[in-house]
Amino acid sequence: MEENLEKKIELLKQWMEQSGSIVFFGGAGVSTESGIPDFRSVDGLYNQTYKYPPETIISHSFYVRNPQEFYRFYKDRMLFPDAKPNRAHLALAKLEQEGKLTAVITQNIDGLHQAAGSKEVLELHGSVHRNYCTRCGQFYDLDYVLKSEGVPRCSCGGTIKPDVVLYEEGLDNRILQKSVNAIRNADMLIVGGTSLVVYPAAGLIDYYQGKRLVLINKDKTARDSMADLVINGKIGEVLGAAVGV
Ligand code: APR
């Protein structure tokens, strides 16, 4: 590992040791080391060619107009049932178990933080593990959606929709409020694996008032200048090394 990176990880480790209410805010880059592509990296989902741009397909109006096409894309490109938590997920779960981390706030919908053992996970964009009938509200798990042909149907005949925030849909205010409170009370905020271009999620980091804002990302982000520590590297390796998983 290059010397500069090692030094930064050492500093990250020290700050973690001195902190007792760490909050983590992450995005798709946290799951790429689990084999789930992100959206905006060069090999990300939005840079692959489809009949319609992916941002159009995973929108509310497209879902309503073309549920068949929506589900073909969604099942083909957004479900990774065999993905396993990587060192980043495991490191964050360990920090919570040690009573040092109060919440993981994620834009991801893959459930890997919970699979790694994290308890307080605030899912800003929902989860593929929760699916509800749009007519009667009946819950269905991911397996049911994976096994269904075309558009998944409820026993009542209604169509089943994933509990995932599509473009044009609002975020759950309860989750947003809990996220703002957690960040306001954090003595250390670690932001990682996110390009910080999608709002309101990206705006959450403005609620942090401390002096330990850490940005861990492969690429530069628009917020690098406001961070107290920027580490350009693979978040699984960085957090894994800092926490010892
Ligand atoms: N380690 C560190 N950073 C990584 C890694 C990694 N292993 N892999 C990717 N990254 C970085 C990329 O450099 C990129 O800046 O993670 C970032 C991922 O950014 P996006 O692909 O834009 O994903 P995200 O920020 O989560 O997107 C936010 O956009 O389309 C919506 O709802 C979708 O939740 C998503 C939201």
PDB file of C-alpha atoms and ligand atoms in Angstrom:
ATOM      1  CA  MET A   1       0.000   0.000   0.000  1.00  0.00           C
ATOM      2  CA  GLU A   2       1.500   3.422  -0.913  1.00  0.00           C
ATOM      3  CA  GLU A   3       2.999   5.373   1.974  1.00  0.00           C
ATOM      4  CA  ASN A   4       0.660   8.369   1.741  1.00  0.00           C
ATOM      5  CA  LEU A   5      -2.390   6.081   1.864  1.00  0.00           C
ATOM      6  CA  GLU A   6      -0.970   4.287   4.885  1.00  0.00           C
ATOM      7  CA  LYS A   7      -0.475   7.602   6.696  1.00  0.00           C
ATOM      8  CA  LYS A   8      -4.061   8.655   5.972  1.00  0.00           C
ATOM      9  CA  ILE A   9      -5.430   5.323   7.206  1.00  0.00           C
ATOM     10  CA  GLU A  10      -3.383   5.775  10.398  1.00  0.00           C
ATOM     11  CA  LEU A  11      -5.006   9.182  10.937  1.00  0.00           C
ATOM     12  CA  LEU A  12      -8.452   7.715  10.173  1.00  0.00           C
ATOM     13  CA  LYS A  13      -7.774   5.030  12.794  1.00  0.00           C
ATOM     14  CA  GLN A  14      -6.780   7.657  15.400  1.00  0.00           C
ATOM     15  CA  TRP A  15      -9.908   9.719  14.760  1.00  0.00           C
ATOM     16  CA  MET A  16     -12.033   6.584  15.073  1.00  0.00           C
ATOM     17  CA  GLU A  17     -10.382   5.754  18.413  1.00  0.00           C
ATOM     18  CA  GLN A  18     -11.110   9.287  19.691  1.00  0.00           C
ATOM     19  CA  SER A  19     -14.754   9.236  18.525  1.00  0.00           C
ATOM     20  CA  GLY A  20     -17.805   7.686  20.140  1.00  0.00           C
ATOM     21  CA  SER A  21     -20.668   8.715  17.835  1.00  0.00           C
ATOM     22  CA  ILE A  22     -19.432   8.003  14.336  1.00  0.00           C
ATOM     23  CA  VAL A  23     -21.947   8.125  11.484  1.00  0.00           C
ATOM     24  CA  PHE A  24     -21.321   6.613   8.074  1.00  0.00           C
ATOM     25  CA  PHE A  25     -23.002   7.929   4.921  1.00  0.00           C
ATOM     26  CA  GLY A  26     -22.474   5.798   1.828  1.00  0.00           C
ATOM     27  CA  GLY A  27     -23.469   4.961  -1.734  1.00  0.00           C
ATOM     28  CA  ALA A  28     -23.033   2.419  -4.473  1.00  0.00           C
ATOM     29  CA  GLY A  29     -19.239   2.487  -4.209  1.00  0.00           C
ATOM     30  CA  VAL A  30     -19.545   0.633  -0.870  1.00  0.00           C
ATOM     31  CA  SER A  31     -20.965  -2.413  -2.704  1.00  0.00           C
ATOM     32  CA  THR A  32     -18.759  -2.556  -5.816  1.00  0.00           C
ATOM     33  CA  GLU A  33     -16.255  -4.786  -3.961  1.00  0.00           C
ATOM     34  CA  SER A  34     -19.185  -7.160  -3.457  1.00  0.00           C
ATOM     35  CA  GLY A  35     -19.636  -7.352  -7.235  1.00  0.00           C
ATOM     36  CA  ILE A  36     -22.499  -4.834  -7.524  1.00  0.00           C
ATOM     37  CA  PRO A  37     -21.683  -2.159 -10.156  1.00  0.00           C
ATOM     38  CA  ASP A  38     -22.198   1.455  -9.147  1.00  0.00           C
ATOM     39  CA  PHE A  39     -24.053   3.962 -11.329  1.00  0.00           C
ATOM     40  CA  ARG A  40     -21.633   6.648 -12.506  1.00  0.00           C
ATOM     41  CA  SER A  41     -18.203   5.049 -12.632  1.00  0.00           C
ATOM     42  CA  VAL A  42     -16.983   4.393 -16.156  1.00  0.00           C
ATOM     43  CA  ASP A  43     -18.305   0.807 -15.940  1.00  0.00           C
ATOM     44  CA  GLY A  44     -21.323   1.889 -13.909  1.00  0.00           C
ATOM     45  CA  LEU A  45     -24.945   1.158 -14.752  1.00  0.00           C
ATOM     46  CA  TYR A  46     -25.620   4.582 -16.246  1.00  0.00           C
ATOM     47  CA  ASN A  47     -22.761   4.212 -18.700  1.00  0.00           C
ATOM     48  CA  GLN A  48     -24.121   1.027 -20.260  1.00  0.00           C
ATOM     49  CA  THR A  49     -26.403   1.298 -23.311  1.00  0.00           C
ATOM     50  CA  TYR A  50     -30.095   0.425 -23.168  1.00  0.00           C
ATOM     51  CA  LYS A  51     -33.163   1.236 -25.288  1.00  0.00           C
ATOM     52  CA  TYR A  52     -33.912   3.977 -22.709  1.00  0.00           C
ATOM     53  CA  PRO A  53     -31.467   5.674 -20.313  1.00  0.00           C
ATOM     54  CA  PRO A  54     -31.461   3.748 -16.984  1.00  0.00           C
ATOM     55  CA  GLU A  55     -32.467   6.919 -15.104  1.00  0.00           C
ATOM     56  CA  THR A  56     -35.637   6.909 -17.261  1.00  0.00           C
ATOM     57  CA  ILE A  57     -36.372   3.245 -16.649  1.00  0.00           C
ATOM     58  CA  ILE A  58     -36.053   3.439 -12.844  1.00  0.00           C
ATOM     59  CA  SER A  59     -38.490   6.353 -12.647  1.00  0.00           C
ATOM     60  CA  HIS A  60     -42.041   6.354 -11.305  1.00  0.00           C
ATOM     61  CA  SER A  61     -43.676   7.337 -14.594  1.00  0.00           C
ATOM     62  CA  PHE A  62     -41.790   4.636 -16.538  1.00  0.00           C
ATOM     63  CA  TYR A  63     -42.780   2.039 -13.929  1.00  0.00           C
ATOM     64  CA  VAL A  64     -46.441   3.034 -14.272  1.00  0.00           C
ATOM     65  CA  ARG A  65     -46.338   3.126 -18.114  1.00  0.00           C
ATOM     66  CA  ASN A  66     -44.147   0.073 -18.814  1.00  0.00           C
ATOM     67  CA  PRO A  67     -44.095  -2.281 -15.813  1.00  0.00           C
ATOM     68  CA  GLN A  68     -42.966  -5.178 -18.034  1.00  0.00           C
ATOM     69  CA  GLU A  69     -39.907  -3.255 -19.316  1.00  0.00           C
ATOM     70  CA  PHE A  70     -39.233  -1.826 -15.853  1.00  0.00           C
ATOM     71  CA  TYR A  71     -39.129  -5.289 -14.301  1.00  0.00           C
ATOM     72  CA  ARG A  72     -36.985  -6.704 -17.117  1.00  0.00           C
ATOM     73  CA  PHE A  73     -34.323  -4.046 -16.405  1.00  0.00           C
ATOM     74  CA  TYR A  74     -34.794  -4.146 -12.622  1.00  0.00           C
ATOM     75  CA  LYS A  75     -34.407  -7.962 -12.374  1.00  0.00           C
ATOM     76  CA  ASP A  76     -31.598  -8.015 -14.917  1.00  0.00           C
ATOM     77  CA  ARG A  77     -29.496  -5.117 -13.647  1.00  0.00           C
ATOM     78  CA  MET A  78     -30.471  -4.206 -10.108  1.00  0.00           C
ATOM     79  CA  LEU A  79     -30.835  -7.481  -8.215  1.00  0.00           C
ATOM     80  CA  PHE A  80     -27.733  -9.285  -6.914  1.00  0.00           C
ATOM     81  CA  PRO A  81     -29.103 -11.987  -4.567  1.00  0.00           C
ATOM     82  CA  ASP A  82     -25.713 -13.728  -4.309  1.00  0.00           C
ATOM     83  CA  ALA A  83     -23.723 -10.599  -3.356  1.00  0.00           C
ATOM     84  CA  LYS A  84     -21.984 -10.862   0.015  1.00  0.00           C
ATOM     85  CA  PRO A  85     -20.921  -8.076   2.407  1.00  0.00           C
ATOM     86  CA  ASN A  86     -17.341  -6.893   1.838  1.00  0.00           C
ATOM     87  CA  ARG A  87     -14.749  -5.521   4.306  1.00  0.00           C
ATOM     88  CA  ALA A  88     -16.410  -2.078   4.272  1.00  0.00           C
ATOM     89  CA  HIS A  89     -19.740  -3.509   5.476  1.00  0.00           C
ATOM     90  CA  LEU A  90     -17.996  -5.735   8.037  1.00  0.00           C
ATOM     91  CA  ALA A  91     -15.868  -2.848   9.366  1.00  0.00           C
ATOM     92  CA  LEU A  92     -18.927  -0.636   9.905  1.00  0.00           C
ATOM     93  CA  ALA A  93     -20.818  -3.448  11.664  1.00  0.00           C
ATOM     94  CA  LYS A  94     -17.807  -3.963  13.956  1.00  0.00           C
ATOM     95  CA  LEU A  95     -17.642  -0.235  14.799  1.00  0.00           C
ATOM     96  CA  GLU A  96     -21.333  -0.360  15.768  1.00  0.00           C
ATOM     97  CA  GLN A  97     -20.807  -3.491  17.882  1.00  0.00           C
ATOM     98  CA  GLU A  98     -17.959  -1.656  19.673  1.00  0.00           C
ATOM     99  CA  GLY A  99     -20.412   1.153  20.484  1.00  0.00           C
ATOM    100  CA  LYS A 100     -18.456   3.658  18.389  1.00  0.00           C
ATOM    101  CA  LEU A 101     -20.822   4.031  15.415  1.00  0.00           C
ATOM    102  CA  THR A 102     -24.429   5.168  15.901  1.00  0.00           C
ATOM    103  CA  ALA A 103     -25.840   4.771  12.369  1.00  0.00           C
ATOM    104  CA  VAL A 104     -25.148   3.762   8.795  1.00  0.00           C
ATOM    105  CA  ILE A 105     -27.016   5.972   6.319  1.00  0.00           C
ATOM    106  CA  THR A 106     -27.039   4.407   2.877  1.00  0.00           C
ATOM    107  CA  GLN A 107     -28.315   5.217  -0.604  1.00  0.00           C
ATOM    108  CA  ASN A 108     -27.971   1.524  -1.471  1.00  0.00           C
ATOM    109  CA  ILE A 109     -30.905  -0.865  -1.722  1.00  0.00           C
ATOM    110  CA  ASP A 110     -28.964  -4.159  -1.486  1.00  0.00           C
ATOM    111  CA  GLY A 111     -29.315  -4.874   2.252  1.00  0.00           C
ATOM    112  CA  LEU A 112     -25.594  -5.732   2.578  1.00  0.00           C
ATOM    113  CA  HIS A 113     -25.072  -3.586   5.686  1.00  0.00           C
ATOM    114  CA  GLN A 114     -27.722  -5.594   7.563  1.00  0.00           C
ATOM    115  CA  ALA A 115     -26.266  -8.829   6.137  1.00  0.00           C
ATOM    116  CA  ALA A 116     -22.905  -7.805   7.670  1.00  0.00           C
ATOM    117  CA  GLY A 117     -24.579  -7.346  11.080  1.00  0.00           C
ATOM    118  CA  SER A 118     -25.278  -3.584  11.171  1.00  0.00           C
ATOM    119  CA  LYS A 119     -28.412  -2.820  13.194  1.00  0.00           C
ATOM    120  CA  GLU A 120     -29.091   0.929  12.761  1.00  0.00           C
ATOM    121  CA  VAL A 121     -29.219   1.201   8.951  1.00  0.00           C
ATOM    122  CA  LEU A 122     -31.115   4.150   7.477  1.00  0.00           C
ATOM    123  CA  GLU A 123     -32.004   3.225   3.890  1.00  0.00           C
ATOM    124  CA  LEU A 124     -32.677   6.536   2.146  1.00  0.00           C
ATOM    125  CA  HIS A 125     -33.616   4.853  -1.151  1.00  0.00           C
ATOM    126  CA  GLY A 126     -35.396   1.785   0.260  1.00  0.00           C
ATOM    127  CA  SER A 127     -34.552  -1.886  -0.183  1.00  0.00           C
ATOM    128  CA  VAL A 128     -35.004  -4.669  -2.754  1.00  0.00           C
ATOM    129  CA  HIS A 129     -35.844  -6.940   0.194  1.00  0.00           C
ATOM    130  CA  ARG A 130     -39.182  -5.213   0.767  1.00  0.00           C
ATOM    131  CA  ASN A 131     -41.890  -5.510  -1.925  1.00  0.00           C
ATOM    132  CA  TYR A 132     -45.567  -4.611  -1.488  1.00  0.00           C
ATOM    133  CA  CYS A 133     -48.789  -5.201  -3.408  1.00  0.00           C
ATOM    134  CA  THR A 134     -49.973  -1.822  -4.718  1.00  0.00           C
ATOM    135  CA  ARG A 135     -53.592  -2.896  -4.190  1.00  0.00           C
ATOM    136  CA  CYS A 136     -53.761  -4.651  -0.779  1.00  0.00           C
ATOM    137  CA  GLY A 137     -50.335  -3.820   0.706  1.00  0.00           C
ATOM    138  CA  GLN A 138     -49.341  -7.479   1.210  1.00  0.00           C
ATOM    139  CA  PHE A 139     -45.545  -7.881   1.805  1.00  0.00           C
ATOM    140  CA  TYR A 140     -43.403 -10.069  -0.489  1.00  0.00           C
ATOM    141  CA  ASP A 141     -39.708 -10.882  -0.143  1.00  0.00           C
ATOM    142  CA  LEU A 142     -36.964 -10.651  -2.779  1.00  0.00           C
ATOM    143  CA  ASP A 143     -37.174 -14.366  -3.541  1.00  0.00           C
ATOM    144  CA  TYR A 144     -40.813 -14.039  -4.617  1.00  0.00           C
ATOM    145  CA  VAL A 145     -39.921 -11.215  -7.026  1.00  0.00           C
ATOM    146  CA  LEU A 146     -36.946 -13.162  -8.417  1.00  0.00           C
ATOM    147  CA  LYS A 147     -39.101 -16.244  -9.004  1.00  0.00           C
ATOM    148  CA  SER A 148     -41.972 -14.351 -10.650  1.00  0.00           C
ATOM    149  CA  GLU A 149     -42.355 -14.203 -14.432  1.00  0.00           C
ATOM    150  CA  GLY A 150     -42.532 -10.623 -15.779  1.00  0.00           C
ATOM    151  CA  VAL A 151     -44.463  -8.293 -13.461  1.00  0.00           C
ATOM    152  CA  PRO A 152     -44.875  -9.934 -10.012  1.00  0.00           C
ATOM    153  CA  ARG A 153     -48.513 -10.290  -9.018  1.00  0.00           C
ATOM    154  CA  CYS A 154     -50.148 -10.519  -5.613  1.00  0.00           C
ATOM    155  CA  SER A 155     -52.632 -13.268  -4.718  1.00  0.00           C
ATOM    156  CA  CYS A 156     -55.276 -10.489  -4.777  1.00  0.00           C
ATOM    157  CA  GLY A 157     -54.372  -9.760  -8.414  1.00  0.00           C
ATOM    158  CA  GLY A 158     -52.628  -6.439  -7.712  1.00  0.00           C
ATOM    159  CA  THR A 159     -49.112  -5.709  -9.013  1.00  0.00           C
ATOM    160  CA  ILE A 160     -46.198  -5.870  -6.578  1.00  0.00           C
ATOM    161  CA  LYS A 161     -43.819  -2.865  -6.382  1.00  0.00           C
ATOM    162  CA  PRO A 162     -40.334  -2.868  -4.794  1.00  0.00           C
ATOM    163  CA  ASP A 163     -39.945  -0.592  -1.758  1.00  0.00           C
ATOM    164  CA  VAL A 164     -37.257   1.331  -3.673  1.00  0.00           C
ATOM    165  CA  VAL A 165     -37.333   5.103  -4.184  1.00  0.00           C
ATOM    166  CA  LEU A 166     -37.634   5.591  -7.951  1.00  0.00           C
ATOM    167  CA  TYR A 167     -36.810   8.855  -9.685  1.00  0.00           C
ATOM    168  CA  GLU A 168     -39.741  11.310  -9.294  1.00  0.00           C
ATOM    169  CA  GLU A 169     -40.610   9.705  -5.918  1.00  0.00           C
ATOM    170  CA  GLY A 170     -39.995  11.331  -2.544  1.00  0.00           C
ATOM    171  CA  LEU A 171     -37.847   9.910   0.265  1.00  0.00           C
ATOM    172  CA  ASP A 172     -39.389   8.650   3.521  1.00  0.00           C
ATOM    173  CA  ASN A 173     -39.462  11.724   5.809  1.00  0.00           C
ATOM    174  CA  ARG A 174     -39.008   9.600   8.938  1.00  0.00           C
ATOM    175  CA  ILE A 175     -35.766   8.139   7.555  1.00  0.00           C
ATOM    176  CA  LEU A 176     -34.595  11.573   6.419  1.00  0.00           C
ATOM    177  CA  GLN A 177     -35.261  13.115   9.847  1.00  0.00           C
ATOM    178  CA  LYS A 178     -33.469  10.267  11.647  1.00  0.00           C
ATOM    179  CA  SER A 179     -30.522  10.709   9.266  1.00  0.00           C
ATOM    180  CA  VAL A 180     -30.330  14.464   9.915  1.00  0.00           C
ATOM    181  CA  ASN A 181     -30.448  13.893  13.693  1.00  0.00           C
ATOM    182  CA  ALA A 182     -27.743  11.228  13.564  1.00  0.00           C
ATOM    183  CA  ILE A 183     -25.437  13.471  11.522  1.00  0.00           C
ATOM    184  CA  ARG A 184     -26.132  16.518  13.719  1.00  0.00           C
ATOM    185  CA  ASN A 185     -25.070  14.526  16.787  1.00  0.00           C
ATOM    186  CA  ALA A 186     -22.081  12.840  15.168  1.00  0.00           C
ATOM    187  CA  ASP A 187     -18.561  13.588  16.406  1.00  0.00           C
ATOM    188  CA  MET A 188     -17.187  11.995  13.219  1.00  0.00           C
ATOM    189  CA  LEU A 189     -18.828  11.643   9.797  1.00  0.00           C
ATOM    190  CA  ILE A 190     -17.354   9.189   7.319  1.00  0.00           C
ATOM    191  CA  VAL A 191     -18.706   9.596   3.767  1.00  0.00           C
ATOM    192  CA  GLY A 192     -17.767   6.887   1.303  1.00  0.00           C
ATOM    193  CA  GLY A 193     -18.431   5.301  -2.066  1.00  0.00           C
ATOM    194  CA  THR A 194     -20.734   8.030  -3.301  1.00  0.00           C
ATOM    195  CA  SER A 195     -20.401  10.667  -6.014  1.00  0.00           C
ATOM    196  CA  LEU A 196     -22.632  12.977  -3.907  1.00  0.00           C
ATOM    197  CA  VAL A 197     -24.611  14.130  -6.951  1.00  0.00           C
ATOM    198  CA  VAL A 198     -28.117  12.958  -6.010  1.00  0.00           C
ATOM    199  CA  TYR A 199     -30.203  15.139  -3.679  1.00  0.00           C
ATOM    200  CA  PRO A 200     -31.639  15.295  -1.068  1.00  0.00           C
ATOM    201  CA  ALA A 201     -29.303  12.454   0.005  1.00  0.00           C
ATOM    202  CA  ALA A 202     -26.102  14.310  -0.870  1.00  0.00           C
ATOM    203  CA  GLY A 203     -27.267  17.406   1.021  1.00  0.00           C
ATOM    204  CA  LEU A 204     -27.336  15.490   4.315  1.00  0.00           C
ATOM    205  CA  ILE A 205     -23.623  16.010   4.895  1.00  0.00           C
ATOM    206  CA  ASP A 206     -24.245  19.747   5.344  1.00  0.00           C
ATOM    207  CA  TYR A 207     -25.788  18.919   8.743  1.00  0.00           C
ATOM    208  CA  TYR A 208     -22.438  17.748  10.105  1.00  0.00           C
ATOM    209  CA  GLN A 209     -20.968  20.308  12.499  1.00  0.00           C
ATOM    210  CA  GLY A 210     -17.792  18.588  13.682  1.00  0.00           C
ATOM    211  CA  LYS A 211     -14.153  18.674  12.594  1.00  0.00           C
ATOM    212  CA  ARG A 212     -13.786  15.077  11.484  1.00  0.00           C
ATOM    213  CA  LEU A 213     -15.425  14.883   8.074  1.00  0.00           C
ATOM    214  CA  VAL A 214     -13.738  12.025   6.190  1.00  0.00           C
ATOM    215  CA  LEU A 215     -14.342  11.335   2.477  1.00  0.00           C
ATOM    216  CA  ILE A 216     -13.305   7.884   1.222  1.00  0.00           C
ATOM    217  CA  ASN A 217     -13.864   7.558  -2.517  1.00  0.00           C
ATOM    218  CA  LYS A 218     -12.123   6.124  -5.572  1.00  0.00           C
ATOM    219  CA  ASP A 219     -12.825   9.282  -7.598  1.00  0.00           C
ATOM    220  CA  LYS A 220     -12.942  12.956  -6.639  1.00  0.00           C
ATOM    221  CA  THR A 221     -16.252  14.414  -5.502  1.00  0.00           C
ATOM    222  CA  ALA A 222     -17.609  17.972  -5.490  1.00  0.00           C
ATOM    223  CA  ARG A 223     -17.319  17.996  -1.666  1.00  0.00           C
ATOM    224  CA  ASP A 224     -13.635  17.023  -1.338  1.00  0.00           C
ATOM    225  CA  SER A 225     -12.669  20.623  -0.456  1.00  0.00           C
ATOM    226  CA  MET A 226     -14.953  20.642   2.594  1.00  0.00           C
ATOM    227  CA  ALA A 227     -13.562  17.394   4.042  1.00  0.00           C
ATOM    228  CA  ASP A 228     -11.041  17.306   6.909  1.00  0.00           C
ATOM    229  CA  LEU A 229      -9.517  14.127   5.435  1.00  0.00           C
ATOM    230  CA  VAL A 230      -9.850  12.811   1.845  1.00  0.00           C
ATOM    231  CA  ILE A 231      -8.745   9.266   1.113  1.00  0.00           C
ATOM    232  CA  ASN A 232      -8.816   8.237  -2.552  1.00  0.00           C
ATOM    233  CA  GLY A 233      -8.863   4.456  -2.420  1.00  0.00           C
ATOM    234  CA  LYS A 234     -11.018   1.357  -2.300  1.00  0.00           C
ATOM    235  CA  ILE A 235     -13.349   1.746   0.670  1.00  0.00           C
ATOM    236  CA  GLY A 236     -13.337  -1.965   1.548  1.00  0.00           C
ATOM    237  CA  GLU A 237      -9.536  -1.912   1.806  1.00  0.00           C
ATOM    238  CA  VAL A 238      -9.413   1.453   3.632  1.00  0.00           C
ATOM    239  CA  LEU A 239     -12.101   0.716   6.246  1.00  0.00           C
ATOM    240  CA  GLY A 240     -10.942  -2.908   6.522  1.00  0.00           C
ATOM    241  CA  ALA A 241      -7.398  -1.769   7.311  1.00  0.00           C
ATOM    242  CA  ALA A 242      -8.520   0.993   9.686  1.00  0.00           C
ATOM    243  CA  VAL A 243     -10.884  -1.254  11.698  1.00  0.00           C
ATOM    244  CA  GLY A 244      -8.946  -4.510  11.326  1.00  0.00           C
ATOM    245  CA  VAL A 245     -11.371  -6.750   9.408  1.00  0.00           C
TER     246      VAL A 245
HETATM  247  N1  APR B   1     -14.188   2.262  -3.135  1.00  0.00           N
HETATM  248  C1  APR B   1     -14.356   3.614  -3.050  1.00  0.00           C
HETATM  249  N2  APR B   1     -15.116   4.323  -3.920  1.00  0.00           N
HETATM  250  C2  APR B   1     -15.712   3.630  -4.915  1.00  0.00           C
HETATM  251  C3  APR B   1     -15.581   2.230  -5.075  1.00  0.00           C
HETATM  252  C4  APR B   1     -14.771   1.549  -4.132  1.00  0.00           C
HETATM  253  N3  APR B   1     -14.586   0.222  -4.202  1.00  0.00           N
HETATM  254  N4  APR B   1     -16.310   1.851  -6.172  1.00  0.00           N
HETATM  255  C5  APR B   1     -16.866   2.974  -6.674  1.00  0.00           C
HETATM  256  N5  APR B   1     -16.510   4.036  -5.927  1.00  0.00           N
HETATM  257  C6  APR B   1     -16.952   5.437  -6.052  1.00  0.00           C
HETATM  258  C7  APR B   1     -16.989   5.943  -7.465  1.00  0.00           C
HETATM  259  O1  APR B   1     -15.760   6.596  -7.750  1.00  0.00           O
HETATM  260  C8  APR B   1     -18.145   6.943  -7.427  1.00  0.00           C
HETATM  261  O2  APR B   1     -17.688   8.268  -7.137  1.00  0.00           O
HETATM  262  O3  APR B   1     -18.278   5.445  -5.583  1.00  0.00           O
HETATM  263  C9  APR B   1     -19.000   6.475  -6.255  1.00  0.00           C
HETATM  264  C10 APR B   1     -20.330   5.900  -6.702  1.00  0.00           C
HETATM  265  O4  APR B   1     -21.085   6.961  -7.207  1.00  0.00           O
HETATM  266  P1  APR B   1     -22.455   6.648  -7.969  1.00  0.00           P
HETATM  267  O5  APR B   1     -22.223   5.551  -8.946  1.00  0.00           O
HETATM  268  O6  APR B   1     -22.994   7.982  -8.436  1.00  0.00           O
HETATM  269  O7  APR B   1     -23.408   6.048  -6.849  1.00  0.00           O
HETATM  270  P2  APR B   1     -24.188   6.856  -5.731  1.00  0.00           P
HETATM  271  O8  APR B   1     -23.441   8.070  -5.297  1.00  0.00           O
HETATM  272  O9  APR B   1     -24.558   5.886  -4.676  1.00  0.00           O
HETATM  273  O10 APR B   1     -25.536   7.297  -6.511  1.00  0.00           O
HETATM  274  C11 APR B   1     -26.533   7.900  -5.715  1.00  0.00           C
HETATM  275  O11 APR B   1     -28.015   7.797  -7.606  1.00  0.00           O
HETATM  276  O12 APR B   1     -29.095   6.752  -9.330  1.00  0.00           O
HETATM  277  C12 APR B   1     -29.191   7.102  -8.019  1.00  0.00           C
HETATM  278  O13 APR B   1     -30.558   5.981  -6.522  1.00  0.00           O
HETATM  279  C13 APR B   1     -29.333   5.887  -7.157  1.00  0.00           C
HETATM  280  O14 APR B   1     -28.625   5.637  -4.872  1.00  0.00           O
HETATM  281  C14 APR B   1     -28.187   6.024  -6.166  1.00  0.00           C
HETATM  282  C15 APR B   1     -27.876   7.493  -6.227  1.00  0.00           C
END
